[in-house]
Amino acid sequence: MNTHRVTEAMTDQFREYLIREERSQATVEKYLRDIRAFMDYCKEKNGYVDKTVVMAYKEYIRENYKPSSVNSMLASVNGFCKFMGWQECCVRPLKVQRAIFCQEERMLKKEEYFRLLKTAKYKNDFRMCMIMETLGSTGMRVSELPYVTVEALKQRQTVISCKGKIRKIFLPEKLCQKLKNYIKKMNIRSGSIFVTRSGKPMNRSNIWAAMKKICQDAGVDPRKVFPHNFRHLFAVMYYEMEKDIAKLADLLGHSCVETTRIYILTDGMQHRKQIERLNMLLE
């Protein structure tokens, strides 16, 4: 069995490879975070890697993380092993049955979304209110917000270059009007609309932290409030209205409809009602 020694220099090499492959910054950070955790585990095993060590690591994370997280971490480890030419060290992901509904405590409902908006407005946090409305009414990723510019409002659309793909996102007329009022109020004349005091585009951590501050006053569980959940809410509401998953996939920028299916999972209440209507019991 082939045995390989892991070094810190390998992490830098892998980072450069991911950047050359034009992976997004978030993806690069995620892969590196997973690889560092794997390397820390390997150091406890004398700093060597072989198939046995990777299989043991798989069992270790299986006992400490959810199956979906385990498979995500294993994808990073397998990618690293392939990059290093250690194909014999790759392991299979866990077999996970596709979910038919999401956890109720993690699903942001439409009425909760509007409570968040009203609370932000009441607290005079107009920037946060507009950010949430933009995410909720377009389905864009939080990383795409810097593309919402003063210039884009004139076209009522923005062109996004993300994850190696270029796509258009349409900005609803009502949203454009509200954003025009916002930039006038904030004296923003050009460039990205959602910026910090220093004029730099707000990042994911800025936005997430600001969202959390609104939760308590809005009476919304903080576990439901994170930027990506607004994208999920958009997907659910659009699908309920149109029932067109292919068009939804285009709007979300997904190349695979299977990815879109994850976004339109409900909290299971609909499934429960359908099962109740089966009436498979004696009177």
mmCIF file of C-alpha atoms in Angstrom:
data_model
loop_
_atom_site.group_PDB
_atom_site.id
_atom_site.type_symbol
_atom_site.label_atom_id
_atom_site.label_comp_id
_atom_site.label_asym_id
_atom_site.label_seq_id
_atom_site.Cartn_x
_atom_site.Cartn_y
_atom_site.Cartn_z
ATOM 1 C CA MET A 1 0.000 0.000 0.000
ATOM 2 C CA ASN A 2 1.374 3.410 -1.023
ATOM 3 C CA THR A 3 2.075 5.829 1.838
ATOM 4 C CA HIS A 4 2.486 9.582 1.400
ATOM 5 C CA ARG A 5 3.652 12.302 3.759
ATOM 6 C CA VAL A 6 1.559 15.484 3.990
ATOM 7 C CA THR A 7 3.185 18.915 4.282
ATOM 8 C CA GLU A 8 1.940 22.493 4.622
ATOM 9 C CA ALA A 9 3.432 23.318 1.211
ATOM 10 C CA MET A 10 0.894 20.975 -0.375
ATOM 11 C CA THR A 11 -1.932 23.214 0.857
ATOM 12 C CA ASP A 12 -0.432 26.203 -0.977
ATOM 13 C CA GLN A 13 -0.019 24.128 -4.140
ATOM 14 C CA PHE A 14 -3.611 22.970 -3.940
ATOM 15 C CA ARG A 15 -4.818 26.558 -3.442
ATOM 16 C CA GLU A 16 -2.953 27.688 -6.564
ATOM 17 C CA TYR A 17 -4.484 24.787 -8.498
ATOM 18 C CA LEU A 18 -8.025 25.708 -7.414
ATOM 19 C CA ILE A 19 -7.448 29.346 -8.387
ATOM 20 C CA ARG A 20 -6.140 28.270 -11.814
ATOM 21 C CA GLU A 21 -9.292 26.177 -12.201
ATOM 22 C CA GLU A 22 -11.236 29.422 -11.645
ATOM 23 C CA ARG A 23 -13.082 28.154 -8.584
ATOM 24 C CA SER A 24 -14.920 30.840 -6.656
ATOM 25 C CA GLN A 25 -13.301 32.364 -3.576
ATOM 26 C CA ALA A 26 -15.905 30.709 -1.342
ATOM 27 C CA THR A 27 -15.172 27.302 -2.897
ATOM 28 C CA VAL A 28 -11.417 27.734 -2.490
ATOM 29 C CA GLU A 29 -11.831 28.686 1.175
ATOM 30 C CA LYS A 30 -14.153 25.750 1.781
ATOM 31 C CA TYR A 31 -11.790 23.214 0.164
ATOM 32 C CA LEU A 32 -8.797 24.548 2.084
ATOM 33 C CA ARG A 33 -10.708 24.505 5.362
ATOM 34 C CA ASP A 34 -11.583 20.848 4.773
ATOM 35 C CA ILE A 35 -8.014 19.955 3.783
ATOM 36 C CA ARG A 36 -6.554 21.615 6.877
ATOM 37 C CA ALA A 37 -8.935 19.602 9.065
ATOM 38 C CA PHE A 38 -7.854 16.440 7.231
ATOM 39 C CA MET A 39 -4.182 17.323 7.659
ATOM 40 C CA ASP A 40 -4.668 17.932 11.385
ATOM 41 C CA TYR A 41 -6.116 14.433 11.613
ATOM 42 C CA CYS A 42 -3.176 13.011 9.622
ATOM 43 C CA LYS A 43 -0.646 14.715 11.912
ATOM 44 C CA GLU A 44 -2.078 12.687 14.776
ATOM 45 C CA LYS A 45 -1.321 9.626 12.634
ATOM 46 C CA ASN A 46 2.373 10.579 12.215
ATOM 47 C CA GLY A 47 1.679 12.818 9.218
ATOM 48 C CA TYR A 48 1.264 10.051 6.668
ATOM 49 C CA VAL A 49 -1.587 9.323 4.273
ATOM 50 C CA ASP A 50 -2.700 6.061 2.714
ATOM 51 C CA LYS A 51 -6.061 4.494 1.921
ATOM 52 C CA THR A 52 -6.370 3.145 5.464
ATOM 53 C CA VAL A 53 -5.894 6.602 6.987
ATOM 54 C CA VAL A 54 -8.454 8.182 4.643
ATOM 55 C CA MET A 55 -10.966 5.428 5.431
ATOM 56 C CA ALA A 56 -10.385 5.988 9.146
ATOM 57 C CA TYR A 57 -10.899 9.732 8.647
ATOM 58 C CA LYS A 58 -14.142 9.005 6.814
ATOM 59 C CA GLU A 59 -15.363 7.018 9.819
ATOM 60 C CA TYR A 60 -14.214 9.743 12.210
ATOM 61 C CA ILE A 61 -16.154 12.533 10.473
ATOM 62 C CA ARG A 62 -19.147 10.228 9.961
ATOM 63 C CA GLU A 63 -19.458 10.001 13.738
ATOM 64 C CA ASN A 64 -19.238 13.778 14.186
ATOM 65 C CA TYR A 65 -21.050 15.348 11.229
ATOM 66 C CA LYS A 66 -24.253 15.021 9.225
ATOM 67 C CA PRO A 67 -24.056 12.774 6.117
ATOM 68 C CA SER A 68 -24.301 15.741 3.748
ATOM 69 C CA SER A 69 -21.389 17.439 5.535
ATOM 70 C CA VAL A 70 -19.372 14.219 5.498
ATOM 71 C CA ASN A 71 -19.774 13.886 1.731
ATOM 72 C CA SER A 72 -18.879 17.536 1.226
ATOM 73 C CA MET A 73 -15.681 17.090 3.263
ATOM 74 C CA LEU A 74 -14.818 13.845 1.485
ATOM 75 C CA ALA A 75 -15.228 15.601 -1.891
ATOM 76 C CA SER A 76 -12.518 18.054 -0.791
ATOM 77 C CA VAL A 77 -10.224 15.260 0.405
ATOM 78 C CA ASN A 78 -10.736 13.237 -2.783
ATOM 79 C CA GLY A 79 -10.056 16.338 -4.878
ATOM 80 C CA PHE A 80 -6.836 16.936 -2.968
ATOM 81 C CA CYS A 81 -5.732 13.310 -3.333
ATOM 82 C CA LYS A 82 -6.380 13.363 -7.085
ATOM 83 C CA PHE A 83 -4.429 16.615 -7.393
ATOM 84 C CA MET A 84 -1.488 14.994 -5.599
ATOM 85 C CA GLY A 85 -1.708 11.896 -7.807
ATOM 86 C CA TRP A 86 -2.851 9.706 -4.930
ATOM 87 C CA GLN A 87 -5.882 8.249 -6.679
ATOM 88 C CA GLU A 88 -5.570 5.042 -4.685
ATOM 89 C CA CYS A 89 -6.385 7.014 -1.511
ATOM 90 C CA CYS A 90 -9.789 8.248 -2.696
ATOM 91 C CA VAL A 91 -12.835 6.891 -0.867
ATOM 92 C CA ARG A 92 -16.498 6.584 -1.768
ATOM 93 C CA PRO A 93 -19.039 9.065 -0.372
ATOM 94 C CA LEU A 94 -21.826 7.949 1.929
ATOM 95 C CA LYS A 95 -25.001 6.769 0.253
ATOM 96 C CA VAL A 96 -27.689 9.241 1.271
ATOM 97 C CA GLN A 97 -31.335 9.007 0.281
ATOM 98 C CA ARG A 98 -32.442 12.207 -1.400
ATOM 99 C CA ALA A 99 -34.459 14.342 0.980
ATOM 100 C CA ILE A 100 -38.085 15.005 0.057
ATOM 101 C CA PHE A 101 -38.489 17.884 2.497
ATOM 102 C CA CYS A 102 -36.267 20.148 4.557
ATOM 103 C CA GLN A 103 -36.104 20.621 8.312
ATOM 104 C CA GLU A 104 -38.922 22.896 9.444
ATOM 105 C CA GLU A 105 -36.674 24.726 11.915
ATOM 106 C CA ARG A 106 -34.354 25.730 9.051
ATOM 107 C CA MET A 107 -36.944 26.878 6.518
ATOM 108 C CA LEU A 108 -37.633 30.601 6.240
ATOM 109 C CA LYS A 109 -41.320 31.241 5.580
ATOM 110 C CA LYS A 110 -42.739 34.128 3.568
ATOM 111 C CA GLU A 111 -44.441 35.716 6.577
ATOM 112 C CA GLU A 112 -41.148 35.576 8.519
ATOM 113 C CA TYR A 113 -39.374 37.185 5.582
ATOM 114 C CA PHE A 114 -41.793 40.125 5.681
ATOM 115 C CA ARG A 115 -41.413 40.428 9.457
ATOM 116 C CA LEU A 116 -37.661 40.774 8.941
ATOM 117 C CA LEU A 117 -38.203 43.485 6.323
ATOM 118 C CA LYS A 118 -40.644 45.432 8.508
ATOM 119 C CA THR A 119 -38.341 45.174 11.522
ATOM 120 C CA ALA A 120 -35.319 46.417 9.557
ATOM 121 C CA LYS A 121 -37.383 49.328 8.254
ATOM 122 C CA TYR A 122 -38.693 50.120 11.766
ATOM 123 C CA LYS A 123 -35.094 50.146 13.067
ATOM 124 C CA ASN A 124 -34.147 52.529 10.220
ATOM 125 C CA ASP A 125 -31.748 49.928 8.838
ATOM 126 C CA PHE A 126 -32.701 50.756 5.268
ATOM 127 C CA ARG A 127 -29.569 49.177 3.789
ATOM 128 C CA MET A 128 -30.339 45.806 5.381
ATOM 129 C CA CYS A 129 -33.973 46.055 4.361
ATOM 130 C CA MET A 130 -33.000 46.669 0.730
ATOM 131 C CA ILE A 131 -30.421 43.865 0.761
ATOM 132 C CA MET A 132 -33.010 41.359 1.989
ATOM 133 C CA GLU A 133 -35.581 42.591 -0.535
ATOM 134 C CA THR A 134 -33.036 42.306 -3.345
ATOM 135 C CA LEU A 135 -32.075 38.750 -2.373
ATOM 136 C CA GLY A 136 -35.692 37.730 -1.869
ATOM 137 C CA SER A 137 -37.058 39.205 -5.089
ATOM 138 C CA THR A 138 -34.266 38.097 -7.455
ATOM 139 C CA GLY A 139 -32.940 34.827 -6.001
ATOM 140 C CA MET A 140 -29.362 35.970 -6.531
ATOM 141 C CA ARG A 141 -26.468 34.706 -4.437
ATOM 142 C CA VAL A 142 -25.146 36.999 -1.733
ATOM 143 C CA SER A 143 -21.781 36.970 -3.544
ATOM 144 C CA GLU A 144 -23.555 38.518 -6.548
ATOM 145 C CA LEU A 145 -24.812 41.616 -4.706
ATOM 146 C CA PRO A 146 -21.808 43.748 -5.750
ATOM 147 C CA TYR A 147 -23.132 43.470 -9.326
ATOM 148 C CA VAL A 148 -26.249 45.386 -8.299
ATOM 149 C CA THR A 149 -24.984 48.810 -9.306
ATOM 150 C CA VAL A 150 -26.383 52.257 -9.985
ATOM 151 C CA GLU A 151 -25.721 51.636 -13.672
ATOM 152 C CA ALA A 152 -27.609 48.301 -13.594
ATOM 153 C CA LEU A 153 -30.776 50.033 -12.366
ATOM 154 C CA LYS A 154 -30.996 51.915 -15.641
ATOM 155 C CA GLN A 155 -31.121 48.630 -17.547
ATOM 156 C CA ARG A 156 -33.338 46.909 -14.947
ATOM 157 C CA GLN A 157 -30.941 43.981 -15.086
ATOM 158 C CA THR A 158 -27.407 43.096 -14.095
ATOM 159 C CA VAL A 159 -24.844 40.845 -15.742
ATOM 160 C CA ILE A 160 -23.212 38.416 -13.310
ATOM 161 C CA SER A 161 -19.846 36.763 -13.807
ATOM 162 C CA CYS A 162 -19.620 34.041 -11.171
ATOM 163 C CA LYS A 163 -18.325 30.472 -10.962
ATOM 164 C CA GLY A 164 -17.023 30.663 -14.518
ATOM 165 C CA LYS A 165 -20.466 31.542 -15.918
ATOM 166 C CA ILE A 166 -21.980 34.766 -17.191
ATOM 167 C CA ARG A 167 -25.714 35.297 -16.783
ATOM 168 C CA LYS A 168 -28.291 38.043 -16.590
ATOM 169 C CA ILE A 169 -30.429 38.709 -13.539
ATOM 170 C CA PHE A 170 -33.575 40.748 -14.074
ATOM 171 C CA LEU A 171 -34.390 43.376 -11.470
ATOM 172 C CA PRO A 172 -38.147 43.817 -10.899
ATOM 173 C CA GLU A 173 -39.450 47.283 -11.715
ATOM 174 C CA LYS A 174 -40.723 47.870 -8.190
ATOM 175 C CA LEU A 175 -37.338 46.837 -6.754
ATOM 176 C CA CYS A 176 -35.547 49.218 -9.123
ATOM 177 C CA GLN A 177 -37.714 52.097 -8.006
ATOM 178 C CA LYS A 178 -37.059 51.341 -4.328
ATOM 179 C CA LEU A 179 -33.320 51.051 -5.004
ATOM 180 C CA LYS A 180 -33.354 54.395 -6.840
ATOM 181 C CA ASN A 181 -34.965 56.005 -3.803
ATOM 182 C CA TYR A 182 -32.368 54.333 -1.594
ATOM 183 C CA ILE A 183 -29.319 55.512 -3.568
ATOM 184 C CA LYS A 184 -30.734 59.033 -3.646
ATOM 185 C CA LYS A 185 -31.176 58.956 0.127
ATOM 186 C CA MET A 186 -27.662 57.521 0.644
ATOM 187 C CA ASN A 187 -26.078 59.788 -2.011
ATOM 188 C CA ILE A 188 -24.682 56.819 -3.984
ATOM 189 C CA ARG A 189 -23.985 58.019 -7.510
ATOM 190 C CA SER A 190 -22.167 55.112 -9.160
ATOM 191 C CA GLY A 191 -20.884 51.588 -8.658
ATOM 192 C CA SER A 192 -22.119 48.975 -6.190
ATOM 193 C CA ILE A 193 -25.172 49.986 -4.202
ATOM 194 C CA PHE A 194 -24.579 47.926 -1.073
ATOM 195 C CA VAL A 195 -21.325 49.177 0.413
ATOM 196 C CA THR A 196 -19.690 49.677 3.803
ATOM 197 C CA ARG A 197 -18.871 53.088 5.278
ATOM 198 C CA SER A 198 -15.496 52.919 3.564
ATOM 199 C CA GLY A 199 -17.198 52.385 0.218
ATOM 200 C CA LYS A 200 -16.267 48.716 -0.237
ATOM 201 C CA PRO A 201 -18.940 46.183 -1.297
ATOM 202 C CA MET A 202 -20.399 44.372 1.710
ATOM 203 C CA ASN A 203 -19.292 40.767 2.058
ATOM 204 C CA ARG A 204 -21.109 37.683 3.292
ATOM 205 C CA SER A 205 -19.964 38.015 6.913
ATOM 206 C CA ASN A 206 -21.033 41.708 7.100
ATOM 207 C CA ILE A 207 -24.478 40.846 5.801
ATOM 208 C CA TRP A 208 -24.953 37.741 7.946
ATOM 209 C CA ALA A 209 -24.012 39.617 11.121
ATOM 210 C CA ALA A 210 -26.444 42.434 10.283
ATOM 211 C CA MET A 211 -29.243 39.926 9.624
ATOM 212 C CA LYS A 212 -28.721 38.249 12.997
ATOM 213 C CA LYS A 213 -29.223 41.572 14.799
ATOM 214 C CA ILE A 214 -32.731 41.852 13.345
ATOM 215 C CA CYS A 215 -33.925 38.328 14.248
ATOM 216 C CA GLN A 216 -34.824 38.855 17.906
ATOM 217 C CA ASP A 217 -36.905 41.981 17.338
ATOM 218 C CA ALA A 218 -38.602 40.297 14.354
ATOM 219 C CA GLY A 219 -39.395 37.166 16.356
ATOM 220 C CA VAL A 220 -37.679 34.906 13.802
ATOM 221 C CA ASP A 221 -35.461 31.960 14.732
ATOM 222 C CA PRO A 222 -31.838 33.016 13.970
ATOM 223 C CA ARG A 223 -31.141 29.522 12.573
ATOM 224 C CA LYS A 224 -33.396 30.402 9.645
ATOM 225 C CA VAL A 225 -31.767 33.707 8.854
ATOM 226 C CA PHE A 226 -28.719 33.556 6.638
ATOM 227 C CA PRO A 227 -28.191 35.015 3.150
ATOM 228 C CA HIS A 228 -28.579 31.786 1.187
ATOM 229 C CA ASN A 229 -31.979 31.076 2.752
ATOM 230 C CA PHE A 230 -33.430 34.090 0.929
ATOM 231 C CA ARG A 231 -32.410 32.393 -2.328
ATOM 232 C CA HIS A 232 -34.206 29.238 -1.197
ATOM 233 C CA LEU A 233 -37.319 31.247 -0.351
ATOM 234 C CA PHE A 234 -37.303 32.837 -3.817
ATOM 235 C CA ALA A 235 -37.031 29.371 -5.393
ATOM 236 C CA VAL A 236 -39.922 27.934 -3.357
ATOM 237 C CA MET A 237 -42.207 30.907 -4.047
ATOM 238 C CA TYR A 238 -41.396 30.939 -7.785
ATOM 239 C CA TYR A 239 -41.969 27.198 -8.150
ATOM 240 C CA GLU A 240 -45.285 27.343 -6.280
ATOM 241 C CA MET A 241 -46.405 30.025 -8.734
ATOM 242 C CA GLU A 242 -45.038 28.651 -12.034
ATOM 243 C CA LYS A 243 -44.357 24.918 -11.464
ATOM 244 C CA ASP A 244 -41.535 25.203 -14.035
ATOM 245 C CA ILE A 245 -38.319 23.786 -12.604
ATOM 246 C CA ALA A 246 -36.350 24.223 -15.854
ATOM 247 C CA LYS A 247 -37.071 27.956 -15.988
ATOM 248 C CA LEU A 248 -36.294 28.234 -12.276
ATOM 249 C CA ALA A 249 -32.935 26.520 -12.855
ATOM 250 C CA ASP A 250 -32.136 29.171 -15.482
ATOM 251 C CA LEU A 251 -33.110 31.995 -13.120
ATOM 252 C CA LEU A 252 -30.927 30.581 -10.332
ATOM 253 C CA GLY A 253 -28.000 29.960 -12.683
ATOM 254 C CA HIS A 254 -27.969 26.202 -12.166
ATOM 255 C CA SER A 255 -26.536 24.001 -14.909
ATOM 256 C CA CYS A 256 -28.215 20.937 -13.379
ATOM 257 C CA VAL A 257 -31.927 20.666 -12.543
ATOM 258 C CA GLU A 258 -31.077 18.218 -9.742
ATOM 259 C CA THR A 259 -29.423 21.101 -7.903
ATOM 260 C CA THR A 260 -32.586 23.158 -8.291
ATOM 261 C CA ARG A 261 -34.661 20.368 -6.714
ATOM 262 C CA ILE A 262 -32.803 20.952 -3.442
ATOM 263 C CA TYR A 263 -33.940 24.585 -3.459
ATOM 264 C CA ILE A 264 -37.663 23.852 -3.730
ATOM 265 C CA LEU A 265 -37.991 21.419 -0.819
ATOM 266 C CA THR A 266 -40.806 22.361 1.534
ATOM 267 C CA ASP A 267 -40.952 21.776 5.280
ATOM 268 C CA GLY A 268 -42.935 18.532 4.939
ATOM 269 C CA MET A 269 -46.348 19.926 5.917
ATOM 270 C CA GLN A 270 -47.641 19.355 2.385
ATOM 271 C CA HIS A 271 -46.388 15.756 2.461
ATOM 272 C CA ARG A 272 -48.112 15.152 5.795
ATOM 273 C CA LYS A 273 -51.435 16.468 4.445
ATOM 274 C CA GLN A 274 -51.180 14.249 1.363
ATOM 275 C CA ILE A 275 -50.531 11.171 3.521
ATOM 276 C CA GLU A 276 -53.489 12.032 5.745
ATOM 277 C CA ARG A 277 -55.760 12.244 2.667
ATOM 278 C CA LEU A 278 -54.838 8.675 1.642
ATOM 279 C CA ASN A 279 -57.192 7.420 4.364
ATOM 280 C CA MET A 280 -55.748 3.894 4.512
ATOM 281 C CA LEU A 281 -57.306 3.028 7.900
ATOM 282 C CA LEU A 282 -60.518 1.299 8.919
ATOM 283 C CA GLU A 283 -63.313 3.546 10.111
#
